[in-house]
């Protein structure tokens, strides 16, 4: 009897996996990049989130956004930029850790640091991407 009870408890423990919700990144963010090649650069970002699905933009301003792709796993956010012809970007990929209203991490693995500070929890306005020059 004790053996069956221990076996049942062991099965319950090994099959129960807690679900860790994704961090919330919805809102408008101020961005600071410290790159090894260009020094300190400032910009803004806006993210809208539904569970683990995130859409957004990043750029020097809302009027000059750059298309991005985002992936969120728990509190780890990865951002890939998609520059258009005639446009430069500070990084191709950044990986940040979300901690409430702050995010920080690296750009292109070893080319600098990036920091995000949330300025609003409201979903950001839609932006229009400019075509390249």
PDB file of C-alpha atoms in Angstrom:
ATOM      1  CA  UNK A   1       0.000   0.000   0.000  1.00  0.00           C
ATOM      2  CA  UNK A   2       2.749   2.445   0.945  1.00  0.00           C
ATOM      3  CA  UNK A   3       4.621   1.521  -2.226  1.00  0.00           C
ATOM      4  CA  UNK A   4       1.540   2.295  -4.375  1.00  0.00           C
ATOM      5  CA  UNK A   5       1.032   5.595  -2.566  1.00  0.00           C
ATOM      6  CA  UNK A   6       4.668   6.596  -3.152  1.00  0.00           C
ATOM      7  CA  UNK A   7       4.451   5.528  -6.810  1.00  0.00           C
ATOM      8  CA  UNK A   8       1.270   7.577  -7.307  1.00  0.00           C
ATOM      9  CA  UNK A   9       2.824  10.623  -5.620  1.00  0.00           C
ATOM     10  CA  UNK A  10       5.935  10.257  -7.785  1.00  0.00           C
ATOM     11  CA  UNK A  11       3.861  10.095 -10.975  1.00  0.00           C
ATOM     12  CA  UNK A  12       1.865  13.150  -9.917  1.00  0.00           C
ATOM     13  CA  UNK A  13       5.025  15.148  -9.271  1.00  0.00           C
ATOM     14  CA  UNK A  14       6.701  14.156 -12.565  1.00  0.00           C
ATOM     15  CA  UNK A  15       3.638  14.869 -14.712  1.00  0.00           C
ATOM     16  CA  UNK A  16       2.719  18.208 -13.116  1.00  0.00           C
ATOM     17  CA  UNK A  17       4.551  20.959 -14.934  1.00  0.00           C
ATOM     18  CA  UNK A  18       3.679  24.482 -13.855  1.00  0.00           C
ATOM     19  CA  UNK A  19       2.664  26.804 -16.650  1.00  0.00           C
ATOM     20  CA  UNK A  20       4.739  29.961 -16.551  1.00  0.00           C
ATOM     21  CA  UNK A  21       2.897  32.805 -18.264  1.00  0.00           C
ATOM     22  CA  UNK A  22       4.692  35.006 -20.744  1.00  0.00           C
ATOM     23  CA  UNK A  23       5.829  38.388 -19.500  1.00  0.00           C
ATOM     24  CA  UNK A  24       3.636  41.334 -20.499  1.00  0.00           C
ATOM     25  CA  UNK A  25       5.368  43.704 -22.941  1.00  0.00           C
ATOM     26  CA  UNK A  26       2.333  45.597 -24.256  1.00  0.00           C
ATOM     27  CA  UNK A  27       2.856  49.335 -24.438  1.00  0.00           C
ATOM     28  CA  UNK A  28       5.218  52.081 -25.492  1.00  0.00           C
ATOM     29  CA  UNK A  29       8.896  51.907 -24.569  1.00  0.00           C
ATOM     30  CA  UNK A  30      11.858  54.277 -24.571  1.00  0.00           C
ATOM     31  CA  UNK A  31      14.934  52.540 -25.980  1.00  0.00           C
ATOM     32  CA  UNK A  32      18.606  53.179 -25.239  1.00  0.00           C
ATOM     33  CA  UNK A  33      21.286  51.367 -27.237  1.00  0.00           C
ATOM     34  CA  UNK A  34      24.944  51.528 -26.311  1.00  0.00           C
ATOM     35  CA  UNK A  35      26.806  50.081 -29.268  1.00  0.00           C
ATOM     36  CA  UNK A  36      30.506  49.416 -29.543  1.00  0.00           C
ATOM     37  CA  UNK A  37      30.551  51.170 -32.931  1.00  0.00           C
ATOM     38  CA  UNK A  38      28.093  54.110 -32.598  1.00  0.00           C
ATOM     39  CA  UNK A  39      28.034  54.971 -28.896  1.00  0.00           C
ATOM     40  CA  UNK A  40      24.683  55.820 -27.282  1.00  0.00           C
ATOM     41  CA  UNK A  41      21.568  55.970 -29.453  1.00  0.00           C
ATOM     42  CA  UNK A  42      17.966  56.603 -28.314  1.00  0.00           C
ATOM     43  CA  UNK A  43      14.676  55.525 -29.863  1.00  0.00           C
ATOM     44  CA  UNK A  44      11.200  54.220 -29.114  1.00  0.00           C
ATOM     45  CA  UNK A  45       9.303  50.969 -29.528  1.00  0.00           C
ATOM     46  CA  UNK A  46       5.704  49.850 -29.354  1.00  0.00           C
ATOM     47  CA  UNK A  47       4.430  46.318 -28.714  1.00  0.00           C
ATOM     48  CA  UNK A  48       0.981  44.748 -28.724  1.00  0.00           C
ATOM     49  CA  UNK A  49       0.651  41.315 -27.149  1.00  0.00           C
ATOM     50  CA  UNK A  50      -1.902  38.517 -27.134  1.00  0.00           C
ATOM     51  CA  UNK A  51      -0.464  35.655 -25.070  1.00  0.00           C
ATOM     52  CA  UNK A  52       2.880  34.754 -26.654  1.00  0.00           C
ATOM     53  CA  UNK A  53       2.015  36.478 -29.956  1.00  0.00           C
ATOM     54  CA  UNK A  54       3.567  39.951 -30.201  1.00  0.00           C
ATOM     55  CA  UNK A  55       3.560  42.554 -32.935  1.00  0.00           C
ATOM     56  CA  UNK A  56       5.374  45.835 -32.878  1.00  0.00           C
ATOM     57  CA  UNK A  57       7.807  48.345 -34.232  1.00  0.00           C
ATOM     58  CA  UNK A  58      11.062  49.986 -33.228  1.00  0.00           C
ATOM     59  CA  UNK A  59      12.841  53.070 -34.484  1.00  0.00           C
ATOM     60  CA  UNK A  60      14.191  56.528 -33.831  1.00  0.00           C
ATOM     61  CA  UNK A  61      10.576  57.778 -33.514  1.00  0.00           C
ATOM     62  CA  UNK A  62       6.970  56.716 -34.111  1.00  0.00           C
ATOM     63  CA  UNK A  63       7.167  58.645 -37.381  1.00  0.00           C
ATOM     64  CA  UNK A  64      10.185  56.604 -38.528  1.00  0.00           C
ATOM     65  CA  UNK A  65       9.616  52.959 -37.462  1.00  0.00           C
ATOM     66  CA  UNK A  66      11.514  49.883 -38.625  1.00  0.00           C
ATOM     67  CA  UNK A  67       9.671  46.579 -39.150  1.00  0.00           C
ATOM     68  CA  UNK A  68      10.604  43.904 -36.634  1.00  0.00           C
ATOM     69  CA  UNK A  69       9.857  40.300 -35.776  1.00  0.00           C
ATOM     70  CA  UNK A  70       9.477  39.301 -32.129  1.00  0.00           C
ATOM     71  CA  UNK A  71       9.593  36.051 -30.159  1.00  0.00           C
ATOM     72  CA  UNK A  72       8.700  35.792 -26.466  1.00  0.00           C
ATOM     73  CA  UNK A  73       9.385  32.809 -24.209  1.00  0.00           C
ATOM     74  CA  UNK A  74       8.391  33.480 -20.610  1.00  0.00           C
ATOM     75  CA  UNK A  75      10.504  36.559 -19.785  1.00  0.00           C
ATOM     76  CA  UNK A  76      12.971  36.370 -22.701  1.00  0.00           C
ATOM     77  CA  UNK A  77      12.232  38.577 -25.726  1.00  0.00           C
ATOM     78  CA  UNK A  78      14.137  38.366 -29.011  1.00  0.00           C
ATOM     79  CA  UNK A  79      13.797  41.116 -31.616  1.00  0.00           C
ATOM     80  CA  UNK A  80      14.963  40.879 -35.235  1.00  0.00           C
ATOM     81  CA  UNK A  81      15.042  44.063 -37.320  1.00  0.00           C
ATOM     82  CA  UNK A  82      14.114  44.232 -40.997  1.00  0.00           C
ATOM     83  CA  UNK A  83      15.699  47.366 -42.433  1.00  0.00           C
ATOM     84  CA  UNK A  84      14.428  48.651 -45.724  1.00  0.00           C
ATOM     85  CA  UNK A  85      16.610  49.834 -48.625  1.00  0.00           C
ATOM     86  CA  UNK A  86      18.354  53.071 -47.738  1.00  0.00           C
ATOM     87  CA  UNK A  87      17.792  52.588 -43.988  1.00  0.00           C
ATOM     88  CA  UNK A  88      20.345  51.680 -41.365  1.00  0.00           C
ATOM     89  CA  UNK A  89      19.677  49.846 -38.125  1.00  0.00           C
ATOM     90  CA  UNK A  90      21.755  49.609 -34.965  1.00  0.00           C
ATOM     91  CA  UNK A  91      21.371  45.831 -34.708  1.00  0.00           C
ATOM     92  CA  UNK A  92      20.103  42.762 -36.550  1.00  0.00           C
ATOM     93  CA  UNK A  93      19.032  40.917 -33.380  1.00  0.00           C
ATOM     94  CA  UNK A  94      18.716  41.705 -29.707  1.00  0.00           C
ATOM     95  CA  UNK A  95      17.932  39.449 -26.780  1.00  0.00           C
ATOM     96  CA  UNK A  96      16.472  40.998 -23.630  1.00  0.00           C
ATOM     97  CA  UNK A  97      15.122  39.872 -20.287  1.00  0.00           C
ATOM     98  CA  UNK A  98      11.775  41.388 -19.271  1.00  0.00           C
ATOM     99  CA  UNK A  99      11.550  42.562 -15.649  1.00  0.00           C
ATOM    100  CA  UNK A 100       8.290  44.483 -15.213  1.00  0.00           C
ATOM    101  CA  UNK A 101       8.623  47.898 -16.843  1.00  0.00           C
ATOM    102  CA  UNK A 102      12.282  47.358 -17.782  1.00  0.00           C
ATOM    103  CA  UNK A 103      14.021  45.140 -20.323  1.00  0.00           C
ATOM    104  CA  UNK A 104      17.749  44.813 -20.879  1.00  0.00           C
ATOM    105  CA  UNK A 105      20.114  42.673 -22.856  1.00  0.00           C
ATOM    106  CA  UNK A 106      22.553  42.560 -25.736  1.00  0.00           C
ATOM    107  CA  UNK A 107      22.568  43.521 -29.403  1.00  0.00           C
ATOM    108  CA  UNK A 108      23.985  41.097 -31.976  1.00  0.00           C
ATOM    109  CA  UNK A 109      25.330  38.961 -29.099  1.00  0.00           C
ATOM    110  CA  UNK A 110      28.436  41.065 -28.455  1.00  0.00           C
ATOM    111  CA  UNK A 111      28.126  44.472 -30.130  1.00  0.00           C
ATOM    112  CA  UNK A 112      26.602  46.378 -27.258  1.00  0.00           C
ATOM    113  CA  UNK A 113      23.760  46.664 -24.787  1.00  0.00           C
ATOM    114  CA  UNK A 114      20.120  47.654 -25.098  1.00  0.00           C
ATOM    115  CA  UNK A 115      17.680  48.887 -22.463  1.00  0.00           C
ATOM    116  CA  UNK A 116      13.919  49.419 -22.697  1.00  0.00           C
ATOM    117  CA  UNK A 117      11.865  51.447 -20.195  1.00  0.00           C
ATOM    118  CA  UNK A 118       8.076  51.252 -20.476  1.00  0.00           C
ATOM    119  CA  UNK A 119       6.429  54.665 -20.642  1.00  0.00           C
ATOM    120  CA  UNK A 120       2.848  53.433 -21.121  1.00  0.00           C
ATOM    121  CA  UNK A 121       0.928  50.163 -20.697  1.00  0.00           C
ATOM    122  CA  UNK A 122      -1.539  51.210 -23.404  1.00  0.00           C
ATOM    123  CA  UNK A 123      -1.214  49.468 -26.783  1.00  0.00           C
ATOM    124  CA  UNK A 124       0.797  51.720 -29.090  1.00  0.00           C
ATOM    125  CA  UNK A 125      -0.753  53.473 -32.069  1.00  0.00           C
ATOM    126  CA  UNK A 126      -0.479  51.841 -35.466  1.00  0.00           C
ATOM    127  CA  UNK A 127       2.471  53.086 -37.495  1.00  0.00           C
ATOM    128  CA  UNK A 128       3.140  53.325 -41.206  1.00  0.00           C
ATOM    129  CA  UNK A 129       6.428  52.021 -42.491  1.00  0.00           C
ATOM    130  CA  UNK A 130       8.229  54.148 -45.065  1.00  0.00           C
ATOM    131  CA  UNK A 131       9.530  52.604 -48.229  1.00  0.00           C
ATOM    132  CA  UNK A 132      13.287  52.772 -48.795  1.00  0.00           C
ATOM    133  CA  UNK A 133      14.977  55.559 -50.724  1.00  0.00           C
TER     134      UNK A 133
END
